[in-house]
Coordinates of C-alpha atoms in Angstrom, one line a residue:
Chain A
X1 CA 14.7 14.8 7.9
X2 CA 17.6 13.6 6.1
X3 CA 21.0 14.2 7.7
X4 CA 23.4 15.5 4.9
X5 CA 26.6 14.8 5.3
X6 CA 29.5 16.9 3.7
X7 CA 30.1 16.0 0.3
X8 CA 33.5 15.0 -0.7
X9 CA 35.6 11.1 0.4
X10 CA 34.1 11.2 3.7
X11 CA 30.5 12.1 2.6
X12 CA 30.8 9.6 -0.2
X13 CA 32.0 7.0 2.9
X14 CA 28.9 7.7 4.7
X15 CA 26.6 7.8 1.7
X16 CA 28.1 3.8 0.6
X17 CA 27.8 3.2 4.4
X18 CA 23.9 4.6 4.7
X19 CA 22.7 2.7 1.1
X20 CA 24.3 -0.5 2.8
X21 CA 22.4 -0.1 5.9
X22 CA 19.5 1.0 3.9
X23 CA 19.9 -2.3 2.4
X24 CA 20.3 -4.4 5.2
X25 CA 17.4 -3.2 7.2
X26 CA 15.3 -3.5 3.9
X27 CA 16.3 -7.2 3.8
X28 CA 15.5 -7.5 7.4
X29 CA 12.7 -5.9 7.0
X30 CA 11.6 -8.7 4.3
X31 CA 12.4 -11.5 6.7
X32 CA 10.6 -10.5 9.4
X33 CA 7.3 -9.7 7.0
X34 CA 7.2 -13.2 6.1
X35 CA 8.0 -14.4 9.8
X36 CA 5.1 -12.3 11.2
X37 CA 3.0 -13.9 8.4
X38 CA 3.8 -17.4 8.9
X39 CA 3.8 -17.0 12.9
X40 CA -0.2 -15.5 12.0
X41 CA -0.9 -18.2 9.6
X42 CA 0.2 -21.0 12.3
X43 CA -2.4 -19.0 15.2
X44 CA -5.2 -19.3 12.1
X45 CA -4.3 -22.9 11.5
X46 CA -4.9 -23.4 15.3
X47 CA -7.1 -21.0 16.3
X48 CA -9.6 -20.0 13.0
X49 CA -12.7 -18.9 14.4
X50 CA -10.9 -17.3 17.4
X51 CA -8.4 -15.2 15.5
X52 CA -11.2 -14.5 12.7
X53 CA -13.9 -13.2 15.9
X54 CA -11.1 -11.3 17.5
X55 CA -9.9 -9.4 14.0
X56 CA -13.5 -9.1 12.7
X57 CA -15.1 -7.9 15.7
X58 CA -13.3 -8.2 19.1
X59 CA -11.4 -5.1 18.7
X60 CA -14.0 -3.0 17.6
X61 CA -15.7 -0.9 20.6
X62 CA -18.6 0.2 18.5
Chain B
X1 CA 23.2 -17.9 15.9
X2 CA 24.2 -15.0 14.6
X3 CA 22.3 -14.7 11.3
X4 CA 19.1 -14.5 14.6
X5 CA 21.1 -12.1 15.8
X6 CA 21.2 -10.2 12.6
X7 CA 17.4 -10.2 12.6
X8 CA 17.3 -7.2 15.6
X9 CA 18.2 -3.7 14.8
X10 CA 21.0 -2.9 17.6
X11 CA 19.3 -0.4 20.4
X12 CA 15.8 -2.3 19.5
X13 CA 13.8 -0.9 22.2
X14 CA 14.2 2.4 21.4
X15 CA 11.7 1.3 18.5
X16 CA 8.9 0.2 20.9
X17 CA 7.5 3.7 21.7
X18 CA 7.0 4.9 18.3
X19 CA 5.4 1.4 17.1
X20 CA 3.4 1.2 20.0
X21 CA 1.9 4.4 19.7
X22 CA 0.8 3.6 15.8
X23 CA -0.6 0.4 16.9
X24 CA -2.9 2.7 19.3
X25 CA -3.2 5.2 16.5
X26 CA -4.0 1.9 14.2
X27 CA -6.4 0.9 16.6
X28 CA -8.3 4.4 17.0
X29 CA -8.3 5.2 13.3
X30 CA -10.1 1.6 12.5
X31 CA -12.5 2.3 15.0
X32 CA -13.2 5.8 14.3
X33 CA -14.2 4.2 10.5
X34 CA -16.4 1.6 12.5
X35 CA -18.2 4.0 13.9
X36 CA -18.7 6.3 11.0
X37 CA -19.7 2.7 9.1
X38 CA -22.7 2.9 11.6
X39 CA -23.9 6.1 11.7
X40 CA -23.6 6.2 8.0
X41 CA -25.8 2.7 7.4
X42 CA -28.4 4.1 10.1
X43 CA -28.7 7.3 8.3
X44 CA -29.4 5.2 5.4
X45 CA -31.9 2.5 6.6
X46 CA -33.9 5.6 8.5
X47 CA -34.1 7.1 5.1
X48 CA -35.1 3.3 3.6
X49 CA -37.3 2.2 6.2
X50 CA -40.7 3.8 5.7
X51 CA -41.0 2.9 2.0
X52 CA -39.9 -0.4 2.5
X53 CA -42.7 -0.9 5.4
X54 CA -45.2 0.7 2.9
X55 CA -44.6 -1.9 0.4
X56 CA -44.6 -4.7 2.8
X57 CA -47.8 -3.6 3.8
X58 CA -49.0 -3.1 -0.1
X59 CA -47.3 -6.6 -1.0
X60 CA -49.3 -8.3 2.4
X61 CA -52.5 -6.6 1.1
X62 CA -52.3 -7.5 -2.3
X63 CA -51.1 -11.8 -1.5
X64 CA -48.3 -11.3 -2.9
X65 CA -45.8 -14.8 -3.4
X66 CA -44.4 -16.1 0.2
X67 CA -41.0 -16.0 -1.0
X68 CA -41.4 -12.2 -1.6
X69 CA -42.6 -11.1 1.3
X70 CA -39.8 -13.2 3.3
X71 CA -37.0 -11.5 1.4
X72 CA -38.3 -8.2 1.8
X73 CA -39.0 -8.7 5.7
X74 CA -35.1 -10.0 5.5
X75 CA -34.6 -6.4 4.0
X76 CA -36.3 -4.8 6.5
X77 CA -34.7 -6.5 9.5
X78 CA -31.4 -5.9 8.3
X79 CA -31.8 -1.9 8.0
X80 CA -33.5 -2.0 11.5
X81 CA -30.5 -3.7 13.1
X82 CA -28.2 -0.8 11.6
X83 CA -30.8 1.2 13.2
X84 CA -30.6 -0.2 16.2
X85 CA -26.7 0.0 16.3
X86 CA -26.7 3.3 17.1
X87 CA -30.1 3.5 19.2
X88 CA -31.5 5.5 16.7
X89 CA -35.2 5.2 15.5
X90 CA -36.8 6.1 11.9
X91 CA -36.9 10.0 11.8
X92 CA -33.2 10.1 13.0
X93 CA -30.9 11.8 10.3
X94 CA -27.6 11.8 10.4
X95 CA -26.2 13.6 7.3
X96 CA -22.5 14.1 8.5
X97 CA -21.8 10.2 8.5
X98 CA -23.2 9.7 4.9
X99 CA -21.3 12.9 3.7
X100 CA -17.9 11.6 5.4
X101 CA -18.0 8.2 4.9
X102 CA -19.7 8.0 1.5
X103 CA -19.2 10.9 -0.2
X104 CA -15.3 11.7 1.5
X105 CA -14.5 8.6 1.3
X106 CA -13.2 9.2 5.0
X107 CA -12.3 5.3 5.8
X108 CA -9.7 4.2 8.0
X109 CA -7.2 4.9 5.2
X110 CA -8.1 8.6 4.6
X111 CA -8.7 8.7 8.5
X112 CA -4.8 7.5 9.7
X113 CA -3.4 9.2 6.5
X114 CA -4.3 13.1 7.0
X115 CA -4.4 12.1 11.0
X116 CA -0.8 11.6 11.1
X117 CA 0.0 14.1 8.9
X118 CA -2.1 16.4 10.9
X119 CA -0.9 15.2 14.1
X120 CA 3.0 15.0 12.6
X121 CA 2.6 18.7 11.4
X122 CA 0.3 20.3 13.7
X123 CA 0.3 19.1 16.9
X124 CA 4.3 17.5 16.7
X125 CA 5.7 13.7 17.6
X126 CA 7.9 13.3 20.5
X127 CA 11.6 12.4 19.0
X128 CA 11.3 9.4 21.6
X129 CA 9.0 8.2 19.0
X130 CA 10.3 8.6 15.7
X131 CA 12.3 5.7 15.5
X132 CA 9.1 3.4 16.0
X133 CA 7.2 5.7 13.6
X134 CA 9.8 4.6 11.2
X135 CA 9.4 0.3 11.2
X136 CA 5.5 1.0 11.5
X137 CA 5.5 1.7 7.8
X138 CA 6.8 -1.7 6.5
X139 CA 4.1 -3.9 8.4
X140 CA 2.2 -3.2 5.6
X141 CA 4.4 -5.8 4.1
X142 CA 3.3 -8.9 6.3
X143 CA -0.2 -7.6 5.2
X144 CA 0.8 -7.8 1.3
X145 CA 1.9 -11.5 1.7
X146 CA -1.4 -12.3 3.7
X147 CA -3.3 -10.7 0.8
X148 CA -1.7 -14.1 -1.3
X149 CA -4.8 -15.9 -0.2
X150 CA -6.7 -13.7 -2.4
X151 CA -5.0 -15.0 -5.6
X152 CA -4.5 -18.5 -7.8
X153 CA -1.8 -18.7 -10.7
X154 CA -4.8 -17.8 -13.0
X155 CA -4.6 -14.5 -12.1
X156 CA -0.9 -14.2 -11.2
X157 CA -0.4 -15.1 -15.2
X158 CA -3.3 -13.1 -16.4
X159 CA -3.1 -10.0 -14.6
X160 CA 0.7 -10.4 -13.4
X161 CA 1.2 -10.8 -17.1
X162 CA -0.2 -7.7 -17.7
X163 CA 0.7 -5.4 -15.0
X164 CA 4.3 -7.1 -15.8
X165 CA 4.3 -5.6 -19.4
X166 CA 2.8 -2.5 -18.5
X167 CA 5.2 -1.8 -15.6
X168 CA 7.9 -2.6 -17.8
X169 CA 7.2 -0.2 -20.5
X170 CA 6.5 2.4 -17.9
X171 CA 9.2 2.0 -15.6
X172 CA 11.9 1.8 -18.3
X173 CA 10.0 4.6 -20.5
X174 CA 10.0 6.8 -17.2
X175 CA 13.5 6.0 -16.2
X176 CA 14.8 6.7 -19.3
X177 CA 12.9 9.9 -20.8
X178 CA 14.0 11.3 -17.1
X179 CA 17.6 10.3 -16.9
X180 CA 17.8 11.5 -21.1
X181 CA 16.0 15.3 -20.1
X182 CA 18.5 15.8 -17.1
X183 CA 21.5 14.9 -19.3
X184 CA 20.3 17.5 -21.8
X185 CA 19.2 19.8 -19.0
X186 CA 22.8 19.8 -17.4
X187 CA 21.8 18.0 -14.4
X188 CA 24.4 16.2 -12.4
X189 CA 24.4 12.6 -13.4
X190 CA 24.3 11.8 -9.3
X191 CA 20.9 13.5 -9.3
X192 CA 19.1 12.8 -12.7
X193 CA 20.6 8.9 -12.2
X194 CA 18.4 8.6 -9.1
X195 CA 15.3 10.8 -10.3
X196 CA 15.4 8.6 -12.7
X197 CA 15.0 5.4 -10.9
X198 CA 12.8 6.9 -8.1
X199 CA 10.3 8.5 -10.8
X200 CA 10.2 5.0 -13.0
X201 CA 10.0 2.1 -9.9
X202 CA 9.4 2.5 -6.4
X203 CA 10.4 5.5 -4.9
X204 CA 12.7 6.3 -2.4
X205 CA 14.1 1.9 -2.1
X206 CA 15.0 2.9 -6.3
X207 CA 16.4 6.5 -4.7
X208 CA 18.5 4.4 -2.0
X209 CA 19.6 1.4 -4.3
X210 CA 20.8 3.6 -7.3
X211 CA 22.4 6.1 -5.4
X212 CA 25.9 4.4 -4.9
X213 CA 25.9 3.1 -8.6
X214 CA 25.4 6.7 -10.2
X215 CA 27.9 8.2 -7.4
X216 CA 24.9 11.0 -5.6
X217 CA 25.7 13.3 -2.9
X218 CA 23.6 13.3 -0.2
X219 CA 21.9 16.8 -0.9
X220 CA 20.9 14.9 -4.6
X221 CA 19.2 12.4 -2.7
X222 CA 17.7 15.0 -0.3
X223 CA 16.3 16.4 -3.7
X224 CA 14.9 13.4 -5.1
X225 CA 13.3 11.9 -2.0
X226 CA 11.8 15.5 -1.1
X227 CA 10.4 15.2 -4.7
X228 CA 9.1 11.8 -4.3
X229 CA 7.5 12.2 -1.1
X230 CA 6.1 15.4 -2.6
X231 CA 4.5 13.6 -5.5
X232 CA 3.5 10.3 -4.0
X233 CA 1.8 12.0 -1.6
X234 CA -0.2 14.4 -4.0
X235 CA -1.0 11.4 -5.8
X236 CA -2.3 9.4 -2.8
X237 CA -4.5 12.1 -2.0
X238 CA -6.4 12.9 -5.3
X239 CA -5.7 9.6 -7.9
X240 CA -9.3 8.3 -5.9
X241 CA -11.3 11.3 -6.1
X242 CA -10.2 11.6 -10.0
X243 CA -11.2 7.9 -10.5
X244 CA -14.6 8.3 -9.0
X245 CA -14.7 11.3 -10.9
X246 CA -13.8 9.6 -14.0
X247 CA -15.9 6.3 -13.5
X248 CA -12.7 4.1 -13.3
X249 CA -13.4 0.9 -12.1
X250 CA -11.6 -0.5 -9.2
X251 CA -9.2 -3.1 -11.3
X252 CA -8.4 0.0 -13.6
X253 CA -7.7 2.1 -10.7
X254 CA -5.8 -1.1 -9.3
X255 CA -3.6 -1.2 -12.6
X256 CA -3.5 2.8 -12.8
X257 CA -2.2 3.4 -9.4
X258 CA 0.4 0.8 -9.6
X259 CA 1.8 2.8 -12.6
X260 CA 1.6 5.8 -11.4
X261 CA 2.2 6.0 -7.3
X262 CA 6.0 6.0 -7.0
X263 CA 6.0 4.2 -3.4
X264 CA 4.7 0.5 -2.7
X265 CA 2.9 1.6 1.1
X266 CA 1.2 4.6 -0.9
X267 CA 0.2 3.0 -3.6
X268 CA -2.0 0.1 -1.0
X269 CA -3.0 2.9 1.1
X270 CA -4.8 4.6 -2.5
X271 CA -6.0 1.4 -4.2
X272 CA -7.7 0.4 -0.3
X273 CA -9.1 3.6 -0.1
X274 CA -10.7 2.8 -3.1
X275 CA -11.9 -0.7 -2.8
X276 CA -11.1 -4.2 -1.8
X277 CA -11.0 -4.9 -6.1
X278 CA -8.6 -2.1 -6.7
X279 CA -6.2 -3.5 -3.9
X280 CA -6.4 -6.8 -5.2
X281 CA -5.1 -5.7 -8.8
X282 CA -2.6 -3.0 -6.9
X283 CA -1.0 -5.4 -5.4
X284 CA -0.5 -7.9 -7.8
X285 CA 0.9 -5.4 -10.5
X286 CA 3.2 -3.6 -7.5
X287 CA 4.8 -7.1 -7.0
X288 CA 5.6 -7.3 -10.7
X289 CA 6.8 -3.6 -11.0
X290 CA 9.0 -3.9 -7.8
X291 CA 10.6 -7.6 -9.3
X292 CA 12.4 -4.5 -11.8
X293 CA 13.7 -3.0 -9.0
X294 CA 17.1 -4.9 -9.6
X295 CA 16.9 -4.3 -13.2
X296 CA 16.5 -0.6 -12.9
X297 CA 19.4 -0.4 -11.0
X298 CA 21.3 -2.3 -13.7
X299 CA 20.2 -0.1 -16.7
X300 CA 21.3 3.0 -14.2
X301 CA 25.1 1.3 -14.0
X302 CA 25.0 0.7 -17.7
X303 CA 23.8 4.1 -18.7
X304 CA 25.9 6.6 -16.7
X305 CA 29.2 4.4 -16.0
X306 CA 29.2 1.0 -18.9
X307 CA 27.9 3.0 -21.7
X308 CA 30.4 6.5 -21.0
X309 CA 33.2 4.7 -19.8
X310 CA 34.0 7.1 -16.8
X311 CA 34.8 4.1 -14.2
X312 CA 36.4 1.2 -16.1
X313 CA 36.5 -0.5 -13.0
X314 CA 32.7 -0.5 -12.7
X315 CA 32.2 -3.0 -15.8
X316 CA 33.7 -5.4 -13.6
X317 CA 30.3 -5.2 -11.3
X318 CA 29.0 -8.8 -10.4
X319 CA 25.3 -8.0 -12.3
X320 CA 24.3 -11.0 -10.4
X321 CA 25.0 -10.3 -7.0
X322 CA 23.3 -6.7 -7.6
X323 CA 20.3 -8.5 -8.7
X324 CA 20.6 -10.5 -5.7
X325 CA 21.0 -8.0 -3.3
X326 CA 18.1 -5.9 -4.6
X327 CA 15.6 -8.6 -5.4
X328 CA 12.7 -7.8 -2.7
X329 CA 12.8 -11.2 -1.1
X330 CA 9.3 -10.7 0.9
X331 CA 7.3 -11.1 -2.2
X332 CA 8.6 -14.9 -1.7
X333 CA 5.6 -15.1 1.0
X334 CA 3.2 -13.2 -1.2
X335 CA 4.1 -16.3 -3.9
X336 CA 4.0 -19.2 -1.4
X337 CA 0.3 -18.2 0.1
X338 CA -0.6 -17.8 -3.7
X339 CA 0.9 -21.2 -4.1
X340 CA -1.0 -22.8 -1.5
X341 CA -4.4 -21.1 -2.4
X342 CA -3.8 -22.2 -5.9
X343 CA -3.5 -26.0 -4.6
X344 CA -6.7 -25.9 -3.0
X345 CA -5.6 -27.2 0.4
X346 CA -8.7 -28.9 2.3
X347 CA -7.2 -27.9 6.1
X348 CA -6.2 -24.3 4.3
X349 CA -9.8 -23.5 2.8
X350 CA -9.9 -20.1 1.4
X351 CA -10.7 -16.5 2.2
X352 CA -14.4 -17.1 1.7
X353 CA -14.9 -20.5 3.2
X354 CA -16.1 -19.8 6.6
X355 CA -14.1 -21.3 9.7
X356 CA -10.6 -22.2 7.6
X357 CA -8.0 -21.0 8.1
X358 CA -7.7 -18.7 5.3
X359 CA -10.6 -17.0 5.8
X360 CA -9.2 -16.6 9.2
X361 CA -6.3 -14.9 8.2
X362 CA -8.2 -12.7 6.0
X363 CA -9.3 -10.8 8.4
X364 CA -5.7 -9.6 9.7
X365 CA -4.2 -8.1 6.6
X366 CA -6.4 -4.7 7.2
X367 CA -4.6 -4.8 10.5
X368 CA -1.1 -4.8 9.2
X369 CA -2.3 -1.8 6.7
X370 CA -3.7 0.2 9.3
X371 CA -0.4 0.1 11.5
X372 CA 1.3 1.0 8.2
X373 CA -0.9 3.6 7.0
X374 CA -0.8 5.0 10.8
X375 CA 3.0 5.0 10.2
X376 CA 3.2 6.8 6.7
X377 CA 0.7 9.4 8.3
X378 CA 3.1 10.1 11.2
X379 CA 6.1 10.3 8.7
X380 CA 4.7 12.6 5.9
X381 CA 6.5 15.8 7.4
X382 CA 6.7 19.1 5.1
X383 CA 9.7 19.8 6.3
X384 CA 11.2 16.8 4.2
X385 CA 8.7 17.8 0.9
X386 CA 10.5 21.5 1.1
X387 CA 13.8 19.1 0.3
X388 CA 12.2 19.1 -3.9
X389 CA 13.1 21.5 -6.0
X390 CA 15.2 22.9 -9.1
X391 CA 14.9 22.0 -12.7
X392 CA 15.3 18.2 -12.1
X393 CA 11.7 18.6 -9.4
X394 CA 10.4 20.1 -12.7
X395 CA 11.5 16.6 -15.2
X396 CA 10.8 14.4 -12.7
X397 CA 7.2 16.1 -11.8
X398 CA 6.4 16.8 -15.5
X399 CA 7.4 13.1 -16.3
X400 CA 5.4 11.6 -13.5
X401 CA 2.4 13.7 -14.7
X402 CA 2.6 12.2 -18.2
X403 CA 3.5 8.9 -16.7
X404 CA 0.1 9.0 -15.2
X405 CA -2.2 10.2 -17.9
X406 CA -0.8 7.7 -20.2
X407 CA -1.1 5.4 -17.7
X408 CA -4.8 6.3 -17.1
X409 CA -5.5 6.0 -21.1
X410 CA -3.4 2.1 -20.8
X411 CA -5.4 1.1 -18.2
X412 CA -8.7 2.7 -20.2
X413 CA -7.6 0.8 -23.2
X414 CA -7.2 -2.6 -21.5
X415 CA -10.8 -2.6 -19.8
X416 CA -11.5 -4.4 -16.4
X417 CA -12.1 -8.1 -17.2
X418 CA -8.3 -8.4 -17.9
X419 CA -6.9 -6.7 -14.5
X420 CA -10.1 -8.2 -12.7
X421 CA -8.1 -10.3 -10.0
X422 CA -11.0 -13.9 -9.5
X423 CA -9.3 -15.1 -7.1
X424 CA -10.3 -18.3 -7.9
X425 CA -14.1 -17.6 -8.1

């Protein structure tokens, strides 16, 4: 649910204050895509056939 | 130090809950498809079986060439290991799983989308886990970078090139006929500014990022992200059942969905449903279409503020460091993996050469969707769609519709060989 804040200078405030964190967290959001991905690509570099068995079948049950 | 720092959302653990409980979601939904995989195959090699042992025996009885009767025993062997997946025997019928998984086209995707959505609405999430539910939704991001390996520059310039022009004439088309009909229609500049941005690029990021520039309240952005969930989610729901109904092929549905599905995590979760081709082509054309992002956001400043005049002050806006600040940098790692697949690597491999690396990693983007698709399911409430409404839900609705039946004759027109991603091969 969005959270509307009163409109007028304080609800503009808040409104500047929520696209900025918006932002930020997008932009963190970013870095830690392509962190995850690298850390993955590393543990496939090392470990191919184990990563690939355990993503392919491993966590399947059935 | 601190830039590390930067990197965790203050309060972090409050997150862990609600991610951990998609992972589990994640994890049940991709089983649950497993299983209906099986019973589905089985159903289909009991069905298979007897005729194919009759003409083994006709083909035995008649000499028929070696190399015949091997491929066909091949045949035979494979539908009576699906067979024996599920302990069934050649008589067995089980009609659900065929109907489900081949004619519902109840994968994973299908299975975590209307799960969480039935879960969200139904049944309720504990608030301890909304916050988690939240950062599920981008892991589908790590999953778009490891879906580089997929790619060479070959198709980057032939079907980027494409999806680049296409997405440029429909964003900026969009953006414009939407923000032009809410001028005439009276609407508040605030709200047609970001209906505007949201119905031409990606959803509610465009929503978020053109907000400040065009001045919205927050009830205006209420509006247009209640309309864009609203739509997005309609058109994640019934784009693939009107491909298959239209006989689209998967790199047209690819190209299509990318025009027409407002939001980057709906638009994978549609173009998987439909097939690993339509993702490929999805994907490739979203990464073009959200590079505009910045540019959208731009032609917003210049059309309500530059071109009327109403805040001199705004001309003054570094155009540079809004670019910057809205460029998407994750598509970085989608280019680099595409980089490195182009190169041909000998300790890299590729997706399809067994035991490297990249096949390796292929296997893990599915993953990363699940968790993400477990994530949009959870978040889809109807509470937030009641948010749409009012003359500028009626532009932006109408707009979108046209958006994606002109869309669907582009994509037509084009044909699949040019949005066909090769990958190489």
């Amino acid at each position: 649910m969005i959270n509307a804040p009163a409109p007028g200078p304080a609800g503009e405030a808040r409104l500047d204050k929520m696209a900025h964190d918006v932002f930020s967290s997008e932009k963190r959001e970013d870095i830690w895509a392509i962190a995850i991905a690298l850390v993955l690509l590393v543990l496939c570099i090392l470990f191919p056939r184990g990563m690939y068995q355990l993503f392919s079948t491993g966590l399947y049950l059935f | 130090m601190k830039k590390l720092k930067s990197l965790f959302v203050p309060g972090w653990p409050r997150y862990l809950p609600g991610l951990l409980f998609c992972m589990l979601f994640a994890y049940a939904g991709m089983n649950l498809d497993v299983l209906m995989a099986n019973y589905h195959k089985a159903n289909v090699a009991s069905e298979k079986l007897p005729a194919m042992q009759q003409k083994l025996a006709d083909l035995n009885a008649a000499a028929a060439p070696e190399k015949e009767i091997q491929d066909l025993q091949k045949a035979i062997g494979k539908q009576s290991k699906a067979l024996a997946k599920v302990d069934g025997k050649v008589g067995d019928r089980w009609p659900w799983a065929t109907f489900l998984y081949e004619e519902a086209q109840l994968k994973y995707v299908a299975i975590l989308l209307l799960g969480g959505i039935l879960i969200r609405n139904f049944i309720g999430v504990p608030k301890a886990l909304l916050p988690g539910i939240g950062i599920a939704r981008p892991i589908i991001k790590p999953g778009i970078i490891i879906l580089g390996v997929h790619y060479v520059w070959f198709d980057v310039v032939k079907v980027g090139g494409i999806g680049l022009a296409l997405t440029a004439v429909f964003i900026f088309g969009t953006a414009i006929v939407v923000m032009v009909l809410c001028k005439r229609a009276n609407i508040s500049d605030g709200l047609g500014g970001i209906m505007g941005a949201g119905t031409g690029v990606c959803g509610v990021s465009a929503i978020i990022a053109t907000s400040p520039v065009v001045r919205s309240t927050p009830i205006e952005m209420a509006y247009a992200i209640g309309t864009i969930l609203f739509f997005g989610t309609l058109m994640l729901f019934t784009m693939p059942y009107i491909g298959h109904g239209l006989g689209v092929s998967q790199a047209q549905f690819g190209a299509w969905g990318a025009l027409a599905i407002l939001n980057t995590a709906q638009l994978v979760a549609a173009a998987e449903w439909y097939g690993s081709e339509a993702l490929d082509t999805a994907v490739l054309i979203n990464v073009a279409r959200i590079m505009f992002l910045p540019f959208v956001v731009l032609f917003a400043l210049w059309f309500y503020i530059i071109r009327t005049g109403m805040h001199p002050g705004s001309a003054q806006i570094s155009k540079w460091k809004l670019i910057r600040d809205k460029f998407p940098v994750f598509i970085l790692g989608f280019f680099l993996l595409v980089l490195l697949n182009s190169l041909e690597i000998p300790a890299l491999g590729t997706s399809e050469l067994e035991g490297s690396p990249f096949w390796a990693l292929n296997t893990l983007q599915k993953w990363c969707f699940a968790i993400g698709f477990a994530g949009i399911g959870l978040s889809i409430s109807f509470g937030d769609m009641k948010q749409a409404g009012g003359m500028a839900f009626l532009i932006g609705t109408l707009v979108s519709v046209a958006k994606m039946a002109l869309g669907l004759g582009a994509v037509w027109l084009i044909g699949t060989e040019l949005l066909r991603v090769t990958g190489g091969g």
